CSV table of C-alpha atoms and ligand atoms in Angstrom, one decimal:
chain,number,residue,atom,x,y,z
A,1,UNK,CA,84.5,47.2,107.7
A,2,UNK,CA,84.8,50.5,109.6
A,3,UNK,CA,85.1,53.6,107.4
A,4,UNK,CA,88.1,55.8,107.4
A,5,UNK,CA,88.9,57.3,110.7
A,6,UNK,CA,88.1,61.1,110.9
A,7,UNK,CA,89.7,63.0,113.7
A,8,UNK,CA,87.7,65.4,115.8
A,9,UNK,CA,89.9,68.2,114.5
A,10,UNK,CA,89.1,67.5,110.9
A,11,UNK,CA,85.3,67.2,111.7
A,12,UNK,CA,85.3,70.6,113.5
A,13,UNK,CA,87.5,72.1,110.7
A,14,UNK,CA,84.7,71.3,108.2
A,15,UNK,CA,82.3,73.4,110.2
A,16,UNK,CA,84.5,76.5,110.4
A,17,UNK,CA,83.9,78.9,107.5
A,18,UNK,CA,86.9,79.9,105.4
A,19,UNK,CA,89.0,82.1,107.8
A,20,UNK,CA,89.1,85.8,107.4
A,21,UNK,CA,92.8,86.5,108.0
A,22,UNK,CA,93.3,89.8,109.7
A,23,UNK,CA,96.5,88.8,111.4
A,24,UNK,CA,98.8,91.1,109.4
A,25,UNK,CA,99.3,92.7,106.0
A,26,UNK,CA,102.3,90.4,105.7
A,27,UNK,CA,99.7,87.7,104.8
A,28,UNK,CA,99.1,89.3,101.4
A,29,UNK,CA,99.8,87.2,98.3
A,30,UNK,CA,101.5,88.5,95.1
A,31,UNK,CA,99.1,89.9,92.5
A,32,UNK,CA,98.7,88.2,89.0
A,33,UNK,CA,100.7,91.2,87.6
A,34,UNK,CA,103.5,90.4,90.0
A,35,UNK,CA,103.6,86.7,89.1
A,36,UNK,CA,103.7,87.7,85.4
A,37,UNK,CA,106.6,90.2,86.1
A,38,UNK,CA,108.5,87.5,88.0
A,39,UNK,CA,108.1,85.0,85.2
A,40,UNK,CA,109.4,87.4,82.6
A,41,UNK,CA,112.1,89.4,84.6
A,42,UNK,CA,115.5,90.0,83.2
A,43,UNK,CA,117.9,88.3,85.6
A,44,UNK,CA,121.6,88.2,86.5
A,45,UNK,CA,123.8,87.6,89.5
A,46,UNK,CA,123.2,90.5,91.8
A,47,UNK,CA,126.3,89.7,93.8
A,48,UNK,CA,128.2,90.6,90.7
A,49,UNK,CA,125.9,93.7,90.3
A,50,UNK,CA,124.5,92.1,87.2
A,51,UNK,CA,120.8,91.8,87.9
A,52,UNK,CA,119.1,94.6,85.8
A,53,UNK,CA,115.8,94.2,87.5
A,54,UNK,CA,117.3,94.7,91.0
A,55,UNK,CA,119.1,97.7,89.7
A,56,UNK,CA,115.9,99.2,88.3
A,57,UNK,CA,114.0,98.6,91.6
A,58,UNK,CA,116.8,100.1,93.7
A,59,UNK,CA,116.9,103.2,91.4
A,60,UNK,CA,113.1,103.6,91.6
A,61,UNK,CA,113.2,103.2,95.4
A,62,UNK,CA,115.9,105.8,95.9
A,63,UNK,CA,114.1,108.3,93.6
A,64,UNK,CA,110.8,107.7,95.4
A,65,UNK,CA,112.4,108.3,98.8
A,66,UNK,CA,114.3,111.4,97.5
A,67,UNK,CA,117.6,109.8,98.4
A,68,UNK,CA,120.8,108.8,96.5
A,69,UNK,CA,120.9,105.0,96.6
A,70,UNK,CA,119.0,101.9,97.7
A,71,UNK,CA,119.7,98.3,98.5
A,72,UNK,CA,117.3,95.3,98.2
A,73,UNK,CA,117.3,93.1,101.3
A,74,UNK,CA,115.3,90.0,102.1
A,75,UNK,CA,113.4,91.3,105.1
A,76,UNK,CA,112.5,94.5,107.0
A,77,UNK,CA,114.3,93.1,110.0
A,78,UNK,CA,117.6,92.6,108.0
A,79,UNK,CA,117.2,96.2,106.6
A,80,UNK,CA,116.9,97.6,110.1
A,81,UNK,CA,119.8,95.5,111.4
A,82,UNK,CA,122.1,96.6,108.5
A,83,UNK,CA,121.2,100.2,109.2
A,84,UNK,CA,122.1,99.9,112.9
A,85,UNK,CA,125.4,98.2,112.0
A,86,UNK,CA,126.3,100.9,109.5
A,87,UNK,CA,125.4,103.9,111.6
A,88,UNK,CA,126.9,102.6,114.9
A,89,UNK,CA,129.6,100.3,116.1
A,90,UNK,CA,129.6,97.8,119.0
A,91,UNK,CA,129.2,99.6,122.4
A,92,UNK,CA,127.5,102.7,120.9
A,93,UNK,CA,124.1,103.9,122.2
A,94,UNK,CA,120.9,103.9,120.2
A,95,UNK,CA,117.9,105.9,121.4
A,96,UNK,CA,114.7,104.3,120.4
A,97,UNK,CA,111.1,103.6,121.4
A,98,UNK,CA,110.8,100.7,123.9
A,99,UNK,CA,107.8,99.5,121.8
A,100,UNK,CA,109.5,99.9,118.4
A,101,UNK,CA,109.8,96.8,116.1
A,102,UNK,CA,113.6,97.0,116.4
A,103,UNK,CA,113.5,96.8,120.2
A,104,UNK,CA,110.4,94.6,120.7
A,105,UNK,CA,110.4,92.1,117.8
A,106,UNK,CA,113.8,91.7,116.3
A,107,UNK,CA,115.0,88.9,118.6
A,108,UNK,CA,117.5,91.1,120.3
A,109,UNK,CA,119.6,91.4,117.2
A,110,UNK,CA,120.6,95.0,117.9
A,111,UNK,CA,122.4,93.6,121.0
A,112,UNK,CA,123.4,90.1,119.9
A,113,UNK,CA,124.6,90.9,116.4
A,114,UNK,CA,125.2,94.7,116.3
A,115,UNK,CA,126.5,94.9,119.9
A,116,UNK,CA,124.6,98.1,120.6
A,117,UNK,CA,123.3,99.7,123.8
A,118,UNK,CA,119.6,100.5,123.6
A,119,UNK,CA,118.4,103.6,125.3
A,120,UNK,CA,114.7,102.7,125.4
A,121,UNK,CA,112.1,105.5,125.8
A,122,UNK,CA,108.3,105.3,126.0
A,123,UNK,CA,106.2,106.8,123.3
A,124,UNK,CA,102.6,108.0,123.2
A,125,UNK,CA,100.7,106.9,120.1
A,126,UNK,CA,104.0,106.0,118.5
A,127,UNK,CA,105.5,109.5,119.2
A,128,UNK,CA,108.6,109.9,121.2
A,129,UNK,CA,108.9,113.2,123.1
A,130,UNK,CA,111.6,115.4,121.6
A,131,UNK,CA,112.6,116.7,125.0
A,132,UNK,CA,113.0,113.2,126.4
A,133,UNK,CA,115.1,112.2,123.4
A,134,UNK,CA,117.3,115.3,124.0
A,135,UNK,CA,117.5,114.4,127.7
A,136,UNK,CA,118.5,110.8,126.9
A,137,UNK,CA,121.6,111.8,125.0
A,138,UNK,CA,124.5,112.3,127.3
A,139,UNK,CA,127.5,114.5,126.6
A,140,UNK,CA,130.5,112.8,125.1
A,141,UNK,CA,132.6,111.4,127.9
A,142,UNK,CA,135.3,108.8,128.0
A,143,UNK,CA,133.3,106.9,130.6
A,144,UNK,CA,130.1,106.7,128.6
A,145,UNK,CA,129.1,104.7,125.6
A,146,UNK,CA,128.9,107.0,122.6
A,147,UNK,CA,125.4,108.1,121.6
A,148,UNK,CA,125.2,107.5,117.9
A,149,UNK,CA,121.7,107.0,116.5
A,150,UNK,CA,118.0,107.8,116.9
A,151,UNK,CA,115.6,105.2,115.5
A,152,UNK,CA,112.1,106.2,114.5
A,153,UNK,CA,109.1,104.1,113.3
A,154,UNK,CA,106.3,105.2,111.0
A,155,UNK,CA,103.6,104.0,110.9
A,156,UNK,CA,104.0,102.7,114.4
A,157,UNK,CA,103.1,99.1,114.7
A,158,UNK,CA,102.5,98.4,118.4
A,159,UNK,CA,100.4,101.5,118.9
A,160,UNK,CA,98.1,100.1,116.1
A,161,UNK,CA,99.4,101.7,113.0
A,162,UNK,CA,99.5,105.3,114.4
A,163,UNK,CA,101.0,108.0,112.2
A,164,UNK,CA,103.7,110.2,113.6
A,165,UNK,CA,102.7,113.6,112.0
A,166,UNK,CA,105.3,115.3,109.8
A,167,UNK,CA,105.8,118.2,112.2
A,168,UNK,CA,106.5,115.9,115.1
A,169,UNK,CA,108.8,113.7,113.0
A,170,UNK,CA,110.7,116.8,111.9
A,171,UNK,CA,111.1,118.0,115.5
A,172,UNK,CA,112.6,114.6,116.4
A,173,UNK,CA,115.0,114.8,113.5
A,174,UNK,CA,116.0,118.3,114.6
A,175,UNK,CA,116.8,117.1,118.1
A,176,UNK,CA,118.9,114.3,116.8
A,177,UNK,CA,120.8,116.7,114.6
A,178,UNK,CA,121.4,119.1,117.4
A,179,UNK,CA,122.7,116.2,119.6
A,180,UNK,CA,125.0,114.8,116.8
A,181,UNK,CA,122.9,111.6,116.2
A,182,UNK,CA,122.2,110.0,112.9
A,183,UNK,CA,118.5,109.1,112.3
A,184,UNK,CA,117.2,105.8,110.9
A,185,UNK,CA,113.5,105.5,110.0
A,186,UNK,CA,111.9,102.1,110.2
A,187,UNK,CA,109.4,102.9,107.5
A,188,UNK,CA,108.1,99.3,107.0
A,189,UNK,CA,104.7,101.0,106.3
A,190,UNK,CA,106.0,104.5,105.4
A,191,UNK,CA,103.6,104.7,102.4
A,192,UNK,CA,100.7,104.1,104.7
A,193,UNK,CA,101.9,107.1,106.8
A,194,UNK,CA,102.3,109.4,103.8
A,195,UNK,CA,98.9,108.5,102.5
A,196,UNK,CA,97.3,109.1,105.9
A,197,UNK,CA,99.2,112.5,106.2
A,198,UNK,CA,98.4,113.4,102.5
A,199,UNK,CA,102.1,114.0,101.8
A,200,UNK,CA,104.9,112.4,99.8
A,201,UNK,CA,107.1,109.7,101.4
A,202,UNK,CA,110.0,112.0,100.5
A,203,UNK,CA,108.6,114.5,103.0
A,204,UNK,CA,109.3,112.0,105.7
A,205,UNK,CA,112.8,111.1,104.5
A,206,UNK,CA,114.1,114.6,104.3
A,207,UNK,CA,115.5,114.7,107.8
A,208,UNK,CA,116.7,111.1,108.1
A,209,UNK,CA,119.9,109.4,107.2
A,210,UNK,CA,118.4,106.1,106.2
A,211,UNK,CA,115.0,104.6,105.8
A,212,UNK,CA,113.8,101.0,105.4
A,213,UNK,CA,110.5,100.2,103.8
A,214,UNK,CA,108.8,96.9,103.1
A,215,UNK,CA,107.4,95.5,99.9
A,216,UNK,CA,106.0,92.5,101.6
A,217,UNK,CA,103.3,94.2,103.7
A,218,UNK,CA,100.3,96.1,102.3
A,219,UNK,CA,102.2,96.4,98.9
A,220,UNK,CA,101.6,92.6,98.6
A,221,UNK,CA,105.0,91.4,97.4
A,222,UNK,CA,106.0,87.9,98.6
A,223,UNK,CA,109.2,89.2,100.2
A,224,UNK,CA,111.7,92.0,100.1
A,225,UNK,CA,112.5,95.4,101.7
A,226,UNK,CA,114.6,98.3,100.6
A,227,UNK,CA,117.2,100.1,102.6
A,228,UNK,CA,117.7,103.7,101.3
A,229,UNK,CA,120.2,106.4,102.1
A,230,UNK,CA,123.3,108.2,100.7
A,231,UNK,CA,125.6,106.5,98.2
A,232,UNK,CA,128.3,106.0,100.9
A,233,UNK,CA,125.8,104.6,103.4
A,234,UNK,CA,124.5,102.1,100.8
A,235,UNK,CA,128.0,101.1,99.8
A,236,UNK,CA,128.7,100.1,103.4
A,237,UNK,CA,125.2,98.6,103.8
A,238,UNK,CA,126.0,96.3,100.8
A,239,UNK,CA,129.1,95.0,102.7
A,240,UNK,CA,127.2,94.5,105.9
A,241,UNK,CA,124.4,92.7,104.0
A,242,UNK,CA,127.0,90.3,102.7
A,243,UNK,CA,128.5,89.9,106.2
A,244,UNK,CA,125.0,88.8,107.4
A,245,UNK,CA,124.7,86.3,104.6
A,246,UNK,CA,122.1,88.4,102.8
A,247,UNK,CA,123.8,88.7,99.4
A,248,UNK,CA,121.4,87.3,96.8
A,249,UNK,CA,121.9,86.0,93.3
A,250,UNK,CA,119.1,86.3,90.7
A,251,UNK,CA,117.2,88.5,93.1
A,252,UNK,CA,115.4,90.1,90.1
A,253,UNK,CA,112.5,87.6,90.9
A,254,UNK,CA,112.0,89.6,94.1
A,255,UNK,CA,112.6,93.0,92.5
A,256,UNK,CA,110.2,92.3,89.6
A,257,UNK,CA,107.3,92.1,92.0
A,258,UNK,CA,108.7,95.2,93.9
A,259,UNK,CA,108.6,97.3,90.7
A,260,UNK,CA,104.9,96.3,90.2
A,261,UNK,CA,104.3,97.3,93.8
A,262,UNK,CA,105.8,100.7,93.5
A,263,UNK,CA,104.1,101.3,90.2
A,264,UNK,CA,100.6,100.2,91.1
A,265,UNK,CA,100.1,99.2,94.7
A,266,UNK,CA,100.8,102.3,96.7
A,267,UNK,CA,97.7,104.5,96.1
A,268,UNK,CA,95.3,101.6,96.8
A,269,UNK,CA,96.6,101.5,100.5
A,270,UNK,CA,94.0,104.2,101.1
A,271,UNK,CA,91.3,101.4,100.6
A,272,UNK,CA,92.9,99.4,103.4
A,273,UNK,CA,92.7,102.5,105.6
A,274,UNK,CA,89.0,103.0,104.8
A,275,UNK,CA,88.3,99.3,105.5
A,276,UNK,CA,90.1,99.5,108.9
A,277,UNK,CA,87.7,102.4,109.8
A,278,UNK,CA,84.7,100.3,108.6
A,279,UNK,CA,85.9,97.4,110.7
A,280,UNK,CA,86.5,99.6,113.7
A,281,UNK,CA,83.0,101.2,113.5
A,282,UNK,CA,81.4,97.8,113.1
A,283,UNK,CA,83.3,96.3,116.1
A,284,UNK,CA,82.7,99.4,118.3
A,285,UNK,CA,79.0,98.2,118.7
A,286,UNK,CA,79.9,94.6,119.7
A,287,UNK,CA,79.3,94.0,123.4
A,288,UNK,CA,82.5,93.8,125.5
A,289,UNK,CA,84.8,95.3,122.9
A,290,UNK,CA,86.2,98.9,123.1
A,291,UNK,CA,87.8,100.7,120.2
A,292,UNK,CA,89.4,104.1,120.1
A,293,UNK,CA,88.1,105.2,116.7
A,294,UNK,CA,90.3,108.3,116.7
A,295,UNK,CA,93.3,106.0,116.9
A,296,UNK,CA,92.4,104.1,113.6
A,297,UNK,CA,94.6,106.1,111.3
A,298,UNK,CA,95.9,103.5,108.8
A,299,UNK,CA,95.2,99.8,108.3
A,300,UNK,CA,95.2,98.5,111.9
A,301,UNK,CA,92.5,98.3,114.5
A,302,UNK,CA,93.4,97.7,118.2
A,303,UNK,CA,90.5,95.9,119.9
A,304,UNK,CA,90.4,96.3,123.7
A,305,UNK,CA,88.7,93.3,125.2
A,306,UNK,CA,89.3,94.0,128.9
A,307,UNK,CA,85.5,94.0,129.6
A,308,UNK,CA,85.3,90.3,128.5
A,309,UNK,CA,86.2,87.4,130.8
A,310,UNK,CA,88.7,85.8,128.5
A,311,UNK,CA,92.5,86.2,128.1
A,312,UNK,CA,93.7,87.5,124.8
A,313,UNK,CA,94.6,84.0,123.6
A,314,UNK,CA,91.3,82.5,124.7
A,315,UNK,CA,89.4,85.2,122.8
A,316,UNK,CA,91.6,84.7,119.8
A,317,UNK,CA,90.7,81.0,119.9
A,318,UNK,CA,87.0,81.8,120.1
A,319,UNK,CA,87.3,84.1,117.1
A,320,UNK,CA,89.3,81.5,115.2
A,321,UNK,CA,86.5,79.0,115.8
A,322,UNK,CA,84.2,81.3,113.9
A,323,UNK,CA,86.8,81.9,111.2
A,324,UNK,CA,88.4,85.3,112.2
A,325,UNK,CA,92.2,85.4,112.7
A,326,UNK,CA,93.9,88.3,114.6
A,327,UNK,CA,97.1,88.9,116.5
A,328,UNK,CA,97.6,89.0,120.2
A,329,UNK,CA,98.6,92.3,121.8
A,330,UNK,CA,98.1,90.8,125.3
A,331,UNK,CA,97.0,91.4,128.0
A,332,UNK,CA,94.1,93.6,126.7
A,333,UNK,CA,94.2,93.9,122.9
A,334,UNK,CA,93.8,92.0,119.7
A,335,UNK,CA,95.3,93.6,116.6
A,336,UNK,CA,93.4,93.3,113.3
A,337,UNK,CA,95.1,94.4,110.0
A,338,UNK,CA,93.2,95.1,106.8
A,339,UNK,CA,94.8,94.5,103.3
A,340,UNK,CA,93.9,93.9,99.7
A,341,UNK,CA,92.3,90.5,100.3
A,342,UNK,CA,89.5,92.2,102.2
A,343,UNK,CA,86.6,94.0,100.5
A,344,UNK,CA,83.7,95.6,102.3
A,345,UNK,CA,81.7,92.4,102.4
A,346,UNK,CA,84.6,90.5,104.0
A,347,UNK,CA,84.9,93.2,106.6
A,348,UNK,CA,81.2,93.1,107.4
A,349,UNK,CA,81.3,89.4,107.6
A,350,UNK,CA,84.2,89.6,110.0
A,351,UNK,CA,82.2,91.9,112.2
A,352,UNK,CA,79.2,89.6,112.3
A,353,UNK,CA,81.4,86.5,113.0
A,354,UNK,CA,83.1,88.3,115.9
A,355,UNK,CA,79.7,89.5,117.3
A,356,UNK,CA,78.6,85.9,117.3
A,357,UNK,CA,81.8,84.4,118.8
B,1,TLP,N1,106.0,93.4,111.5
B,1,TLP,C1,105.2,92.2,111.6
B,1,TLP,C2,105.5,91.4,112.9
B,1,TLP,O1,106.9,91.2,113.0
B,1,TLP,C3,105.0,92.0,114.1
B,1,TLP,C4,103.7,92.5,111.6
B,1,TLP,O2,102.9,91.6,111.4
B,1,TLP,O3,103.4,93.7,111.7
B,1,TLP,N2,109.3,97.0,111.1
B,1,TLP,C5,108.0,97.1,111.4
B,1,TLP,C6,107.4,98.4,111.8
B,1,TLP,C7,107.2,95.9,111.2
B,1,TLP,O4,105.9,96.0,111.5
B,1,TLP,C8,107.9,94.7,110.7
B,1,TLP,C9,107.1,93.5,110.6
B,1,TLP,C10,109.2,94.8,110.5
B,1,TLP,C11,110.0,95.9,110.7
B,1,TLP,C12,110.0,93.5,110.0
B,1,TLP,O5,109.7,93.2,108.7
B,1,TLP,P1,110.0,91.7,108.2
B,1,TLP,O6,108.9,90.9,108.7
B,1,TLP,O7,110.0,91.9,106.7
B,1,TLP,O8,111.3,91.3,108.7
């Protein structure tokens, strides 16, 4: 009798070492302390404002950002979308980076759901030029859409986790003020930015009207983001969250992990930054790969593979075959992101696997 059929895929899978997952810090799993906090959290119906754990997290988040109030939302995307919808109304203009997460990755929701007109600008290393921002804002005129909002992003994802320095950030906020625009900061990784700058997150929020930050990235929570701003902004944000179907019930199970994250997971992000530098230095000596070491400021490494004969997706498949997972930034780059599941040995292992791919 023939034995059980084994597919070619399952045979080759057995030869692949356990993958080193460098696709994103969104891949992090909750810590044991988070799971414990989730299991023992005080819960209530947050739609009735009766979840004490959500309220505690929102108060902590507001205090940490130096702002008046905060709102727990399921995702960073929803937090950004709510901010857009509170700051601006359909037909209004939003000045933002063409490569920002809001413009590039949020499935066109700023147009399809918020009804906003993007005024996309190019940034360099994640930095918009304050003069270009000023120039993009037209005077108020009956014939024009109304310019309403400037969106910033820090750290800047598509440039490879680049940090917009505080002085530059402040200059952009000042231009927005002078032009009568509100400022929303997509701070999905704002703690990474503050650590890299050696400042407090509140230094970055001083000039902005709202900030969104994610619990679910390097901070390791399974989900959840916070939208933070003034009390009136957050009251309206609460209504818009509801409009989008984002009202939650016993959301304390999310908030419990978030409290652990804010209490104990922020400072360790510096380790992820050190490992990104270690990874970058290791990969810089691999034939065919080019890395701008100066550009490795936080937990991301952009690997330029243009000297190799493969497309980004072909190269990613070769790396996957030796057990290294990254993200495509086609046509020339692969993005690798470090997080708490990687220690120095894992990073060194990733470098040698890639060198042999
Ligand atoms: N970024 C993800 C992907 O969507 C690209 C990643 O792997 O980096 N703002 C920024 C700056 C982000 O990087 C992300 C997620 C979001 C917003 C959206 O957060 P979620 O995924 O919670 O909706």
